[in-house]
Amino acid sequence: MNKSSIKKYLKFMCCIVGVLSLSGCKESSSDDKKSYTEEELYRPNFHFTPKNAWMNDPNGMFYYNGYYHLYFQYYPDSNVWGPMHWGHAISTDMVTWTEKPIAIYPDEKGYIFSGSAVVDLENTSGFGSLKNPPIVAMFTYHNPEKEKSGEPGVQSQGIAYSLDEGLTWTKYESNPVIEFPSLKDFRDPKITWDNIHKQWLMVLAAGDKTIFYGSNNLKEWKMLSDFGKSIGAHGGVWECPDFFPMLIGDSDEYKWVLLLSINPGGPNGGSATQYFVGDFDGKTFVLDESFSKDMDGQKGLWIDYGRDNYAGVTWSNISETDGRKLFLGWMSNWQYANKVPTEKWRGSMTIPRELSLIKNNGHYRVTSQPVRELQNYVSKTIKKDILHIKDKKTVLVDKSSVDLSSLDIRFTLKNLKKDVYTFSLSNSSNNSISFGINKKENYFFIDRKKSGNLSFSDAFAKQISKAPFTEDFDKIDVRVIIDKTSIEVFYNNGKTVMTEIFFPEKPMQTFSVNKENFNFTIEALTINQLNFN
């Protein structure tokens, strides 16, 4: 079946299945006679978005020959979710991206749901050669005909390979390579080379648990074990797992980390990504005892406590010389993703982040920070060594000094008391996005109730998002990444992170801080202007 026939078939199927509930079965109206002033206002400066149409989960991320590859869930014919393809973009630094043609199309076996890709350097699959190693992708086939009829085996796992470094793909003639007809939700395979146990290792989501598989050739897979039933947060279906070993700080000790996205059931509603820390013997994953106690006490530990970081996974094939564990998430939430007020495109990614595993007083935590490559885009820096905050409201910087649509801000807060410390971006339309620290009730927060356009969803700004303190403090380091319609806040070197999107009526013009009662000090305030022209 050629691509044109496939597209006609899928449009016919979408009418039957009704997947395009918000737009019917019409082509995207993005090129009709509309004004796209919103596109200029809302499209990020440096977070990846597709040029047109719908995007969600990051997929198939790998690094090879100087390029970071990002594939993503993509529906080219509408700005809402539909029959899934794999879109594709490449970058030399994970910050500036070049979008490429669609990589993998749906076929008669179904839509192409989320998955992963690896560089088969030893050609264990036999698809390439040692001189030209194949890139091997595994993805979930989702069969809409079976879903409609109630047949089993709606989701299965297929593979494809590329011999031109990920630009074009050939699907394996013996697909699917893994089936599990008794499971309705059986998807999002994440492959890694397990150098400790010398095997290809794959983890996928299976409703309320994950299943581990092992292979020697990426084509034939053996089930190893499962994990997660009745462990962790279970407010919704599990999705988009990732699994890898990490060194603890600067030591030689390591633990295995399992990332697991869930929708709904996040700490502030809707979509979010939890994580687990433990040990893996090549077959079975067991939670570390101290982590298990922490998790029970906090009802889950989360990569990001904001409402807009979902389905995040890591890049494969990062060199030992680099050594980083690099992560990217989809910057939205299924509670309103189909409704956000952009027309030509929908969906963006978080800033790429470096994950680290730390151990503090017997407690394991996964931390994250923006990748260091972002520093290469700093065009101007404003520094203030010490600010003694005595007034109820203090303006820290405004549009006369910097463009507030692209900033990397860092500072340290000292002498914090039982008070509420609120930082705000605001404009002359009385829009504001606020974040900060409530030391009266011990939580970090983001408040977007006055952030601009809220009309598209009752759920978008229904509540203030909160992240609990893990320990008390009177001093804290803060980093904030601002990109037009998103804010990413990293507390305590990324021990707690919050990411959220917003849609102001005009660009933000002022960055200020409010306190309620006590004076405090801001030290080492650094405001970096980012420039991408």
Coordinates of C-alpha atoms in Angstrom, one line a residue:
M1 CA 0.0 0.0 0.0
N2 CA 1.6 3.3 -1.0
K3 CA 1.5 6.5 1.1
S4 CA -1.4 8.1 -0.8
S5 CA -3.5 5.0 -0.4
I6 CA -2.6 4.7 3.3
K7 CA -3.6 8.2 3.9
K8 CA -7.0 7.7 2.2
Y9 CA -7.5 4.5 4.2
L10 CA -6.7 6.2 7.5
K11 CA -9.0 9.1 6.8
F12 CA -11.8 6.7 6.1
M13 CA -11.0 4.8 9.3
C14 CA -10.9 7.9 11.4
C15 CA -14.4 8.7 10.3
I16 CA -15.5 5.2 11.4
V17 CA -13.6 5.2 14.7
G18 CA -14.2 8.8 15.5
V19 CA -10.7 9.6 16.6
L20 CA -11.1 13.2 15.4
S21 CA -13.8 14.1 17.8
L22 CA -13.0 17.8 17.8
S23 CA -12.5 18.4 14.1
G24 CA -14.6 15.7 12.4
C25 CA -12.8 14.2 9.5
K26 CA -11.9 17.4 7.7
E27 CA -8.5 18.4 6.6
S28 CA -6.7 20.9 8.9
S29 CA -8.1 24.4 8.6
S30 CA -4.7 25.8 9.4
D31 CA -4.3 27.2 5.8
D32 CA -7.8 28.7 5.5
K33 CA -8.3 32.5 5.6
K34 CA -7.4 33.1 9.2
S35 CA -5.2 35.5 11.0
Y36 CA -2.2 33.9 12.7
T37 CA -1.3 36.7 15.1
E38 CA -1.7 34.1 17.8
E39 CA 1.0 32.0 16.1
E40 CA 3.5 34.9 16.5
L41 CA 2.4 35.4 20.0
Y42 CA 2.4 31.8 21.2
R43 CA 5.0 29.9 19.2
P44 CA 8.1 29.4 21.4
N45 CA 11.4 30.8 20.5
F46 CA 13.5 27.8 21.3
H47 CA 11.3 24.9 22.5
F48 CA 10.7 22.5 19.6
T49 CA 7.3 22.7 17.9
P50 CA 6.3 21.3 14.5
K51 CA 5.8 23.8 11.7
N52 CA 2.3 22.5 11.3
A53 CA -0.3 20.2 12.8
W54 CA -0.5 18.0 15.9
M55 CA 2.4 16.7 18.0
N56 CA 2.6 14.8 21.3
D57 CA 5.1 12.3 22.8
P58 CA 8.8 12.3 22.0
N59 CA 9.9 9.0 20.3
G60 CA 12.9 7.2 19.0
M61 CA 15.5 9.6 20.3
F62 CA 19.2 8.7 19.6
Y63 CA 22.5 10.5 19.0
Y64 CA 24.8 9.5 16.0
N65 CA 27.5 11.2 14.0
G66 CA 27.1 14.6 15.5
Y67 CA 23.2 14.8 15.4
Y68 CA 20.6 14.4 18.1
H69 CA 17.5 12.8 16.5
L70 CA 14.0 13.5 17.8
Y71 CA 11.0 11.6 16.5
F72 CA 7.6 12.4 17.8
Q73 CA 3.9 11.4 17.7
Y74 CA 2.5 13.4 14.8
Y75 CA -0.7 13.8 12.9
P76 CA 0.0 15.9 9.8
D77 CA -3.7 16.4 8.7
S78 CA -5.1 18.1 11.8
N79 CA -4.2 20.2 14.8
V80 CA -5.8 17.6 17.1
W81 CA -4.8 14.0 17.8
G82 CA -5.4 11.5 14.9
P83 CA -3.8 8.5 13.2
M84 CA -0.3 8.6 14.5
H85 CA 2.9 8.9 12.4
W86 CA 6.5 9.5 13.5
G87 CA 7.6 13.1 12.8
H88 CA 11.3 13.8 12.8
A89 CA 13.7 16.6 13.6
I90 CA 17.5 16.8 14.0
S91 CA 19.8 19.1 16.0
T92 CA 23.5 19.4 16.7
D93 CA 22.9 20.8 20.2
M94 CA 19.3 19.9 21.3
V95 CA 18.3 23.6 21.2
T96 CA 18.0 24.6 17.6
W97 CA 16.1 22.0 15.5
T98 CA 15.6 21.3 11.8
E99 CA 12.3 19.5 11.0
K100 CA 12.7 16.7 8.5
P101 CA 10.1 14.8 6.4
I102 CA 7.8 12.3 8.2
A103 CA 9.8 9.2 9.1
I104 CA 7.3 6.4 9.7
Y105 CA 3.8 6.2 8.3
P106 CA 0.8 4.1 9.5
D107 CA 0.0 1.0 7.5
E108 CA -2.6 -1.8 7.3
K109 CA -1.4 -3.0 10.7
G110 CA -2.4 0.2 12.4
Y111 CA -1.2 3.6 13.6
I112 CA 2.4 4.1 14.7
F113 CA 2.3 4.8 18.5
S114 CA 5.2 5.7 20.7
G115 CA 8.5 3.8 20.9
S116 CA 12.3 4.2 20.8
A117 CA 15.4 3.7 18.6
V118 CA 18.9 2.5 19.1
V119 CA 22.1 2.4 17.1
D120 CA 23.0 -1.3 16.5
L121 CA 26.7 -0.8 16.4
E122 CA 27.6 -4.5 16.3
N123 CA 24.9 -5.2 13.7
T124 CA 23.3 -7.8 16.0
S125 CA 20.1 -7.4 14.0
G126 CA 21.7 -8.2 10.7
F127 CA 19.9 -5.3 9.1
G128 CA 23.1 -3.4 8.2
S129 CA 26.9 -4.0 8.6
L130 CA 29.7 -3.1 11.0
K131 CA 30.7 -0.4 8.5
N132 CA 27.2 0.9 8.3
P133 CA 25.4 0.0 11.5
P134 CA 21.6 0.1 11.3
I135 CA 19.4 2.3 13.4
V136 CA 16.6 0.1 14.8
A137 CA 13.3 1.5 16.0
M138 CA 10.6 -0.3 17.9
F139 CA 7.1 1.2 18.1
T140 CA 3.6 0.1 19.0
Y141 CA 1.1 -0.8 16.3
H142 CA -2.4 0.4 17.3
N143 CA -5.1 -1.3 15.2
P144 CA -8.3 0.8 15.0
E145 CA -10.3 -1.9 13.4
K146 CA -9.7 -4.4 16.2
E147 CA -10.3 -1.6 18.7
K148 CA -13.7 -0.9 17.2
S149 CA -14.8 -4.5 16.9
G150 CA -13.6 -5.4 20.4
E151 CA -11.1 -8.0 19.1
P152 CA -8.0 -8.8 21.3
G153 CA -4.5 -7.7 20.2
V154 CA -5.3 -4.1 19.5
Q155 CA -1.7 -3.2 20.3
S156 CA 1.5 -5.0 19.3
Q157 CA 5.2 -4.2 18.8
G158 CA 6.8 -3.7 15.4
I159 CA 10.3 -2.7 14.4
A160 CA 11.8 -0.8 11.5
Y161 CA 15.4 -0.1 10.5
S162 CA 17.3 2.7 8.8
L163 CA 20.6 2.5 6.9
D164 CA 20.9 6.3 6.3
E165 CA 21.2 7.4 9.9
G166 CA 17.5 7.7 10.6
L167 CA 16.3 9.6 7.5
T168 CA 14.3 6.8 5.9
W169 CA 13.0 3.6 7.4
T170 CA 12.1 0.1 6.3
K171 CA 9.6 -1.9 8.3
Y172 CA 10.6 -5.4 9.2
E173 CA 8.8 -8.0 7.1
S174 CA 7.9 -10.2 10.0
N175 CA 6.2 -7.6 12.1
P176 CA 4.8 -7.6 14.7
V177 CA 7.7 -9.0 16.8
I178 CA 5.8 -9.0 20.1
E179 CA 2.1 -9.6 20.6
F180 CA 0.1 -10.0 23.9
P181 CA -3.6 -10.4 22.9
S182 CA -4.9 -10.6 26.4
L183 CA -3.7 -7.0 27.2
K184 CA -5.7 -4.0 26.0
D185 CA -2.9 -1.5 26.9
F186 CA 0.4 -2.9 25.7
R187 CA 2.6 -0.1 24.3
D188 CA 5.5 2.4 24.2
P189 CA 8.6 0.0 24.0
K190 CA 11.9 1.6 25.2
I191 CA 15.0 -0.2 24.2
T192 CA 18.5 0.2 25.7
W193 CA 21.8 -1.8 25.5
D194 CA 22.3 -3.3 28.9
N195 CA 26.1 -3.2 29.1
I196 CA 26.1 -4.7 32.6
H197 CA 24.3 -7.9 31.6
K198 CA 25.2 -7.8 27.9
Q199 CA 21.7 -7.8 26.3
W200 CA 19.3 -5.7 24.5
L201 CA 16.8 -4.7 27.2
M202 CA 13.3 -3.4 26.5
V203 CA 10.6 -2.2 28.9
L204 CA 7.0 -1.4 27.8
A205 CA 3.8 -0.3 29.6
A206 CA 1.0 -2.8 30.1
G207 CA -1.9 -1.0 31.8
D208 CA -1.1 -1.0 35.4
K209 CA 2.5 -2.4 35.2
T210 CA 5.6 -2.6 33.1
I211 CA 7.0 -5.7 31.4
F212 CA 10.7 -6.3 30.8
Y213 CA 12.0 -8.2 27.7
G214 CA 15.5 -9.2 26.7
S215 CA 17.0 -9.9 23.2
N216 CA 20.3 -10.7 21.5
N217 CA 19.3 -9.4 18.0
L218 CA 16.4 -6.9 18.4
K219 CA 14.1 -9.2 16.5
E220 CA 13.4 -12.0 18.9
W221 CA 12.4 -11.1 22.4
K222 CA 12.0 -13.1 25.6
M223 CA 9.8 -11.9 28.5
L224 CA 11.9 -11.4 31.7
S225 CA 9.6 -10.1 34.4
D226 CA 7.1 -7.4 35.2
F227 CA 7.0 -4.6 37.8
G228 CA 4.6 -2.1 39.2
K229 CA 1.2 -3.6 39.9
S230 CA 0.1 -2.0 43.2
I231 CA 3.3 0.0 43.4
G232 CA 3.5 3.8 42.9
A233 CA 0.7 6.0 41.5
H234 CA -2.1 4.3 39.7
G235 CA -4.7 7.1 39.0
G236 CA -4.6 6.2 35.3
V237 CA -3.0 4.0 32.7
W238 CA 0.8 3.7 32.7
E239 CA 2.6 4.9 29.5
C240 CA 6.0 5.7 28.0
P241 CA 8.5 3.9 30.3
D242 CA 12.2 4.3 30.3
F243 CA 14.8 2.2 32.2
F244 CA 18.5 2.7 32.7
P245 CA 21.4 2.5 35.2
M246 CA 22.8 5.7 36.7
L247 CA 25.8 6.4 38.8
I248 CA 25.1 8.0 42.2
G249 CA 26.6 11.4 42.2
D250 CA 30.4 11.2 41.6
S251 CA 30.7 7.7 43.1
D252 CA 31.2 4.3 41.4
E253 CA 27.9 3.0 42.9
Y254 CA 24.9 2.8 40.6
K255 CA 21.2 2.1 40.8
W256 CA 18.6 1.5 38.1
V257 CA 16.0 4.2 37.4
L258 CA 12.6 3.5 35.9
L259 CA 10.6 6.4 34.5
L260 CA 6.9 5.9 34.1
S261 CA 4.3 8.3 32.8
I262 CA 0.7 8.2 34.0
N263 CA -2.5 9.7 32.7
P264 CA -4.5 10.8 34.6
G265 CA -3.1 10.7 38.1
G266 CA -0.4 13.3 38.2
P267 CA 0.3 15.2 41.5
N268 CA -1.6 18.3 40.2
G269 CA -4.1 16.5 37.9
G270 CA -3.9 14.9 34.5
S271 CA -0.6 13.8 33.0
A272 CA 2.7 13.4 34.8
T273 CA 5.9 11.2 35.0
Q274 CA 6.9 9.3 38.1
Y275 CA 10.1 7.5 38.8
F276 CA 11.4 4.5 40.7
V277 CA 14.9 3.7 42.0
G278 CA 16.2 0.2 42.6
D279 CA 18.3 -2.8 41.5
F280 CA 18.2 -5.0 38.4
D281 CA 19.8 -8.4 38.1
G282 CA 19.3 -8.7 34.4
K283 CA 15.8 -10.1 34.8
T284 CA 14.0 -8.5 37.7
F285 CA 13.7 -5.0 39.0
V286 CA 13.4 -4.5 42.8
L287 CA 12.8 -1.2 44.5
D288 CA 15.5 0.0 46.8
E289 CA 14.2 -0.3 50.4
S290 CA 14.8 3.3 51.3
F291 CA 13.2 4.5 48.1
S292 CA 10.2 2.3 48.7
K293 CA 9.7 4.0 52.1
D294 CA 10.0 7.5 50.6
M295 CA 7.6 6.7 47.8
D296 CA 4.9 5.4 50.2
G297 CA 5.3 8.5 52.3
Q298 CA 4.9 10.8 49.4
K299 CA 2.4 8.8 47.3
G300 CA 4.9 8.8 44.4
L301 CA 8.0 10.7 43.4
W302 CA 7.8 12.8 40.2
I303 CA 10.3 14.0 37.6
D304 CA 8.3 17.2 37.4
Y305 CA 5.5 18.5 39.6
G306 CA 4.2 21.0 37.0
R307 CA 1.3 20.1 34.8
D308 CA 3.1 20.2 31.5
N309 CA 5.9 17.6 31.3
Y310 CA 4.6 14.3 30.1
A311 CA 5.9 11.1 28.3
G312 CA 9.5 12.1 28.7
V313 CA 12.3 9.7 27.8
T314 CA 16.0 9.8 27.2
W315 CA 18.3 9.8 24.2
S316 CA 20.2 6.6 23.4
N317 CA 23.8 6.2 22.1
I318 CA 25.2 9.1 24.1
S319 CA 29.0 8.6 24.2
E320 CA 30.8 7.6 27.3
T321 CA 32.9 10.7 26.9
D322 CA 29.8 12.8 27.2
G323 CA 28.3 10.5 29.9
R324 CA 25.1 12.5 30.4
K325 CA 21.6 11.0 30.7
L326 CA 19.6 13.4 28.5
F327 CA 15.9 13.7 28.8
L328 CA 13.0 15.4 26.9
G329 CA 9.3 15.6 27.6
W330 CA 6.1 16.7 25.8
M331 CA 5.1 20.1 27.2
S332 CA 1.4 19.6 27.6
N333 CA -1.3 17.7 29.5
W334 CA -4.1 15.5 28.1
Q335 CA -6.6 17.5 30.1
Y336 CA -6.5 20.3 27.5
A337 CA -3.8 19.4 24.9
N338 CA -6.4 19.2 22.1
K339 CA -7.8 22.6 23.0
V340 CA -4.9 25.0 23.6
P341 CA -5.3 28.2 21.6
T342 CA -3.0 27.6 18.7
E343 CA -4.4 26.7 15.3
K344 CA -1.5 26.1 12.8
W345 CA 0.3 23.8 15.2
R346 CA -0.3 22.1 18.6
G347 CA 2.3 20.7 20.9
S348 CA 5.8 21.6 22.1
M349 CA 8.7 19.9 23.9
T350 CA 10.3 20.9 27.2
I351 CA 13.9 22.2 27.3
P352 CA 16.2 19.2 27.0
R353 CA 17.5 18.2 30.5
E354 CA 20.3 16.4 32.1
L355 CA 19.2 13.9 34.7
S356 CA 21.3 13.0 37.7
L357 CA 20.9 10.6 40.6
I358 CA 21.8 11.8 44.0
K359 CA 21.8 10.2 47.5
N360 CA 21.2 12.6 50.4
N361 CA 20.9 11.2 54.0
G362 CA 19.9 7.8 52.6
H363 CA 17.3 9.2 50.2
Y364 CA 17.6 8.7 46.4
R365 CA 16.4 11.5 44.2
V366 CA 16.5 12.1 40.4
T367 CA 17.4 15.7 39.7
S368 CA 17.2 17.6 36.4
Q369 CA 18.8 20.7 34.9
P370 CA 18.6 22.4 31.5
V371 CA 21.3 21.1 29.2
R372 CA 24.5 23.1 29.2
E373 CA 24.2 23.9 25.4
L374 CA 21.6 26.5 26.3
Q375 CA 24.4 28.7 27.6
N376 CA 25.7 29.1 24.0
Y377 CA 22.7 31.3 23.2
V378 CA 23.3 33.9 25.9
S379 CA 23.5 37.4 24.2
K380 CA 23.3 39.7 27.3
T381 CA 23.7 39.3 31.0
I382 CA 22.4 41.4 33.9
K383 CA 23.9 40.7 37.3
K384 CA 23.0 41.9 40.8
D385 CA 25.1 40.6 43.6
I386 CA 22.8 41.4 46.5
L387 CA 19.2 42.7 46.7
H388 CA 17.6 43.3 50.1
I389 CA 13.9 42.8 49.6
K390 CA 12.0 45.1 52.0
D391 CA 9.0 46.2 50.0
K392 CA 5.8 44.3 49.3
K393 CA 6.6 44.3 45.6
T394 CA 10.0 44.8 44.0
V395 CA 10.6 44.9 40.2
L396 CA 13.7 42.9 39.3
V397 CA 13.8 43.6 35.6
D398 CA 11.5 44.9 32.9
K399 CA 11.2 45.2 29.1
S400 CA 13.5 48.3 29.0
S401 CA 16.4 46.0 29.9
V402 CA 15.6 42.6 28.4
D403 CA 13.2 40.8 26.2
L404 CA 11.2 38.8 28.7
S405 CA 10.2 36.2 26.1
S406 CA 13.6 34.4 26.2
L407 CA 15.3 34.3 29.6
D408 CA 17.5 32.1 31.7
I409 CA 17.3 33.5 35.3
R410 CA 19.3 32.2 38.3
F411 CA 19.3 33.4 41.9
T412 CA 19.7 32.4 45.5
L413 CA 17.2 33.3 48.2
K414 CA 18.4 33.7 51.8
N415 CA 16.9 34.4 55.2
L416 CA 13.6 32.8 54.4
K417 CA 11.0 32.8 57.1
K418 CA 7.5 31.4 57.5
D419 CA 6.2 33.6 54.6
V420 CA 5.0 33.4 51.0
Y421 CA 7.5 34.5 48.3
T422 CA 5.9 35.1 44.9
F423 CA 7.7 35.8 41.7
S424 CA 5.6 37.0 38.7
L425 CA 5.9 37.7 35.0
S426 CA 3.2 40.3 34.1
N427 CA 2.1 42.6 31.3
S428 CA -0.1 45.7 30.8
S429 CA -3.1 43.6 30.1
N430 CA -3.0 42.4 33.7
N431 CA -1.9 39.0 32.7
S432 CA 0.5 37.3 35.1
I433 CA 2.2 33.9 35.6
S434 CA 3.4 33.4 39.2
F435 CA 5.6 30.9 40.9
G436 CA 7.3 30.7 44.3
I437 CA 7.6 29.3 47.7
N438 CA 5.0 29.0 50.4
K439 CA 6.9 28.4 53.6
K440 CA 3.8 28.8 55.7
E441 CA 2.4 25.5 54.3
N442 CA 5.6 24.1 52.9
Y443 CA 5.2 23.8 49.2
F444 CA 6.5 25.3 45.9
F445 CA 3.8 26.6 43.5
I446 CA 2.9 27.9 40.0
D447 CA -0.3 30.0 39.6
R448 CA -1.6 30.7 36.1
K449 CA -5.1 31.8 37.1
K450 CA -4.4 35.2 35.7
S451 CA -2.1 34.2 32.9
G452 CA -4.2 35.3 29.9
N453 CA -6.4 33.1 27.7
L454 CA -8.1 30.5 29.9
S455 CA -11.3 30.2 28.0
F456 CA -10.3 27.0 26.1
S457 CA -10.5 24.7 29.1
D458 CA -12.0 24.8 32.6
A459 CA -9.2 22.5 33.8
F460 CA -6.3 24.6 32.6
A461 CA -6.2 27.0 35.6
K462 CA -8.6 25.4 37.9
Q463 CA -6.1 25.2 40.7
I464 CA -2.6 26.3 41.8
S465 CA 0.0 23.6 41.1
K466 CA 2.0 22.6 44.2
A467 CA 5.1 20.6 44.9
P468 CA 5.8 19.5 48.5
F469 CA 9.1 20.3 50.3
T470 CA 11.3 17.3 51.0
E471 CA 13.2 19.2 53.7
D472 CA 13.1 22.5 55.5
F473 CA 15.4 25.3 54.4
D474 CA 16.1 29.1 54.9
K475 CA 18.2 29.3 51.7
I476 CA 17.5 28.0 48.2
D477 CA 18.9 28.1 44.7
V478 CA 16.4 28.8 41.9
R479 CA 16.7 28.7 38.1
V480 CA 13.9 29.7 35.7
I481 CA 13.7 29.2 32.0
I482 CA 11.2 31.4 30.2
D483 CA 10.1 31.0 26.6
K484 CA 7.1 33.2 25.6
T485 CA 4.4 30.8 26.7
S486 CA 6.2 28.4 29.1
I487 CA 8.0 28.5 32.4
E488 CA 10.3 25.8 33.8
V489 CA 11.4 26.3 37.4
F490 CA 14.3 24.3 38.9
Y491 CA 14.7 24.5 42.7
N492 CA 17.7 23.3 44.7
N493 CA 19.8 22.3 41.6
G494 CA 16.8 20.5 40.1
K495 CA 15.7 18.4 43.1
T496 CA 12.2 19.8 42.5
V497 CA 11.1 20.9 39.1
M498 CA 7.8 22.5 37.8
T499 CA 6.9 23.1 34.2
E500 CA 3.8 24.9 32.9
I501 CA 2.5 26.6 29.7
F502 CA 0.4 29.7 29.5
F503 CA -1.1 32.0 26.9
P504 CA -0.9 35.7 27.6
E505 CA -2.8 38.3 25.6
K506 CA 0.5 40.2 24.9
P507 CA 4.2 39.6 25.7
M508 CA 5.2 39.8 29.3
Q509 CA 6.9 43.1 30.3
T510 CA 7.9 42.8 34.0
F511 CA 9.6 40.3 36.3
S512 CA 9.0 41.1 40.0
V513 CA 8.9 39.6 43.5
N514 CA 6.3 39.9 46.2
K515 CA 6.6 39.1 49.9
E516 CA 4.0 39.2 52.6
N517 CA 5.7 39.9 55.9
F518 CA 9.4 39.4 56.4
N519 CA 12.4 40.9 54.6
F520 CA 14.8 38.6 52.8
T521 CA 17.8 38.6 50.5
I522 CA 18.3 37.7 46.9
E523 CA 21.9 36.9 46.0
A524 CA 23.7 36.3 42.8
L525 CA 20.8 37.3 40.6
T526 CA 21.8 36.5 37.0
I527 CA 19.4 37.3 34.1
N528 CA 20.6 35.9 30.8
Q529 CA 19.0 37.1 27.7
L530 CA 18.8 34.3 25.1
N531 CA 19.0 35.1 21.4
F532 CA 18.2 32.6 18.6
N533 CA 18.4 34.8 15.5

